[in-house]
Amino acid sequence: MQRNFLRGLLICLIPTVLFGAAAVFGTYRKGIDLAGGTILVYEVDLSKNVKDKKDAADGDAEGRGLSSEDMHKLAESLKRRIDPVDTRNVIIRPVGGSRIEILVPFTPTAKKQAGTEDFVQEVKDLVSRVGVLEFRILANDTDDKEGFEEALDTVNNQYPPEQAEKDAKFGEAPPVPRRSDYHVSINGTDASNVKYEWIELGKEERNSLGLSNSFGGAEGGKGGLWMQLAAQRGKAVSHNYSNERGERASYLLFSRPFTKVNPAKEEVGKEVEYFILTRVSDQDQVKVGGDINLNAFPESQNFDWAVGFQFNGAGSAKFGQVTNRNRPTANQTVRHLAVLLDNKVMSAPQLNSQITGKGQISGKFTKESVDRLVYILKSGALTAELKPNPVSENSVGATLGEDTKNKGLLAVGLSFGAVMLFMMGYYRFAGIVACVALLINLLLTIGFMVAVNAAFTLAGLAGIVLMLGMAVDANVLIYERLREEREKGATLAAALRAGYDRALPTIIDTHVSSIFTAIVLFVFGNDNLKGFAVSLTVGLIISLFTSLYVTRLIFDYWQSRRWLRELKMMRLFARPNINFMRIRHAMFAVTAILTVAGLGLFLARGDDVLNVDFRGGTVYGGRLAEATGLSTAGGKTGLLDLLSEKRQAERLKVTDAREVTTQGKTDTNTWEIFYAGDPKPAVVTFANKPAGKDDVIKRAEKLPDVSAEQVKVNAMGDDQLPSGESKSFTIRTTEKEKDLVQVMLDRLLRDDNGQPLMDLPKLEKWETTDATTKLFFSKPASVSYVQSLLKRVFHQKSREPLSGSSFVLSPVYSADGTPDRDREAATSKFTAMTLDVSGNTEFAALKEAIESHKTMSRPVVMAAVGSFAPAVLNSPKAEEERAAIDGILTELKTTVESRPVPDRLETFDAGLAKETQSRALFAIVASWIAILLYLWFRFGSWTFGLAAVFCLIHDLCFTLGAIAICHYLHAIPALGTLFQIQDYKIDLAAVAALLTLVGYSVNDTIVVFDRIREVRGKNPLLTEQMINDSVNQTLSRTVLASLTVFLVVGVLYWFGGDGVHLFAFVMVVGVIIGTYSSIYVAAPLLLLFGEGKPKVEAGETTTGTLAKV
């Protein structure tokens, strides 16, 4: 009977067409490395919700703030909120103890700029909310009669106009009664020590009440409540009403004109603000956090959007107590349950009955606002509050240069083409079928990523191609089985059926074990591992569909049409009969030595083998006099070439280093560094005491792990520059001494004639009056940098402990509406500053420091003071003190004009905190345990699982050792050039490669184990010959699968450029060692662990011998 293929064809075509259309016509969100994006820098509001402040040694702005651990927790909370599964490639990293840097990739849409701005605004909205959720009861004139009336009297009769004006200016709530011992009794329950608090109405609840924040009234006209409040601005107003059931409700409102200084961006245009009185007591409020947690989700009823929530056990009990106490009473009084987010009332519905675990936040919500609120509530409250507006917002170019990016994309295409050509050449028609499945796999994978708006990065594209290469493994398994069946004499139809049936358990085992690994990584891993886990799981599921269903459908259809009569294939091995087990002891010895040596070499290098993601370092931001790109092009030397190892070897050759002596005292933290060809030493003050002269010289000769990003500051006209070029830049390095980084970059960023390439500031003049000294510079700078430098330099020279009040530096804003004011807002750098030292009790020490300045062997003055224009110094009035300042300014003029001054110079912590690194390691170990348990279940013995895990550990240790040894090999010209070996450092892409390697290696091992199970059958014994037969029978598949993957990673390694070089290197080594270990490590370990040995009862002996271990 003719088979109907229509259903199967539709099953294949529908998802292919849908996801294919998304892949062809959809918009691709590119990662930072391919497209660049926007950098937002936020500052922690240290005046709110800050714990564990740390004291700074140098008193700078970044030294005062949160601990490193808290900053990492804050960054992780923001990551969970903005990009919970890492599909958007948003990068969040702490900078010092008070700043968070967020890198948002460009978002392509039909209107590219608009799409990017929308996404950036979405990120800003998510960041601006701390996420503290609280439920309170609104005060009413029945239950809260005493407190209600006193609050009304406090605002209307005891609130001085000048205080009201001040509170409005600084955004403070109106006053409440000072008492905190009110007593409220409801429904048989009592609450003492009750107090009251005014809370501002948020946009949603304000709209629900018809209260406009403008003087013009509500959109639908001037409603009754609005009219009532408008007539009594600055007064408290009691509002009473009855609902449809005749129940009475009341609450107390307050409104006033909005006159807040420095309002947040979302408050611009606001004219009126409203507050409502809430009751504060333990019996009448529920604060989410600690033991009380909830899950949030969007809901829609009658086309109105709302946020549903479900408490955990502790939350349900507490919420039930509060709502039961405040349910409607017999006196027909109903109460309002206020929902507060970040101390604003979002919703305040009537409370009609007790609510336990589940509820809903309703109001005038849009779909977008509901989604945003759900994100915030799911991610939990932030550990600290950020200031509402970013301190800087700049565009950054692709972190990979155009040349590197193009090489990587070309290599990705070539590697995919190489795999397809190999499959078609080796398997002929069957290879064409496999290629069709691969193309469908590619369309489905890319279409899925586009559909979920996932970001494409260069390493991610390489990973997709690698996943396709691994997907070939399933086809190879099927085809090699098919060949075996044909050699046994089966017909083509029977061989196809048997090939798929016999390969199915192995394919399922390999995919399920990898999916288990992905699930473990998602549950226990950090955000970066979660992204890897999601993409891996999707790829594996799609691979199962294409390799098992799509290819089988094509073969069956071709056979039904009688187009397929024979399947011709090439043969790699005729009938291999290699005695692998004969040399297993020697191979075990080699394996053990290489594994221990590799791990030891990796550990011996310590932190030096890790890159910035794991170590932290220094970020330096500056501006060139002429625009250039990252790579050299058009006769302009690229920024990466200015920082190259070759240039560092030429420009950073140190001939000597000496400790500085001031007033007869040796300063072990301050050193003079003499560079070749420069008679004047560079003076560097180390924040942490160096180990000695050799340490200083070693560190001063190389800028480690340096990377660069282009930055476009539109407020300074950078948006008019050619594509790929920029004047502003950001450089990162693992060196954490800021002074040393600045000195080295000063030498690197000069032309062949020694002239600075940087756009240098100039001290043009200064003017002294009775009260102030005005400095006029050509360039602006940040307040924190100048503040930190002033204190550090004066402290260094005076050797006296100066307090933080010695220097009070604050910006002076330009007039609103001027270009300078716009630039200040965009760059957070100011054209004027005030430095107040008039009240300084330690000025004698300062004066001594200034006068002793001339005794230094080389002037070390406030280099970066010259980065602002003009600066205003409020100096003491004494003439001699002003003369002392004049003296230092004379030398400052020369110094500041000879040394580049950074726009930004800050230390930053590792992208992954120690806790996060531990979680990542735990996730990997947990994935190994999952593999062990699954294989134990599938093969009926723990030995199979343990052997597979030992094999994985071997592969991982060997690969890590290969990375470590490249540090020594890359310096050998023949190896470094011929084999493109570099001094690799472990980064997040390398972690993803190592995880991919784990998945690939276990697949190889499972294939061998499945054949051992088949050869062994029901025999309880396991012999050397069984293992040899199994390995020989799967040898073709093992080599072919490894060869296809090697084709992919080999092309990526040789032609992919720096963007994917380390990723490809890990996989090249991993493929080779994984193939070796599946033959010489995994299978022999079964014998070593005693698998298949007969159980000898007491008093019995065995006749005959089994495999010798």
GROMACS .gro file of C-alpha atoms in nm, residues 7 76 126 130 184 198 555 621 737 780 937 1107:
model
   12
    7ARG     CA    1   0.152   1.442   0.725
   76GLU     CA    2   2.393   3.973   3.929
  126LEU     CA    3   1.433   4.825   3.472
  130VAL     CA    4   1.492   4.893   4.314
  184VAL     CA    5  -0.591   5.019   6.594
  198TRP     CA    6   0.262   5.950   5.331
  555PHE     CA    7   1.493   0.809   0.258
  621GLY     CA    8   3.914   5.619   2.902
  737GLU     CA    9   4.777   5.000   3.960
  780PRO     CA   10   3.680   6.920   3.131
  937PHE     CA   11   2.065   0.390   3.520
 1107ALA     CA   12   4.055  -0.976   3.126
   0.00000   0.00000   0.00000
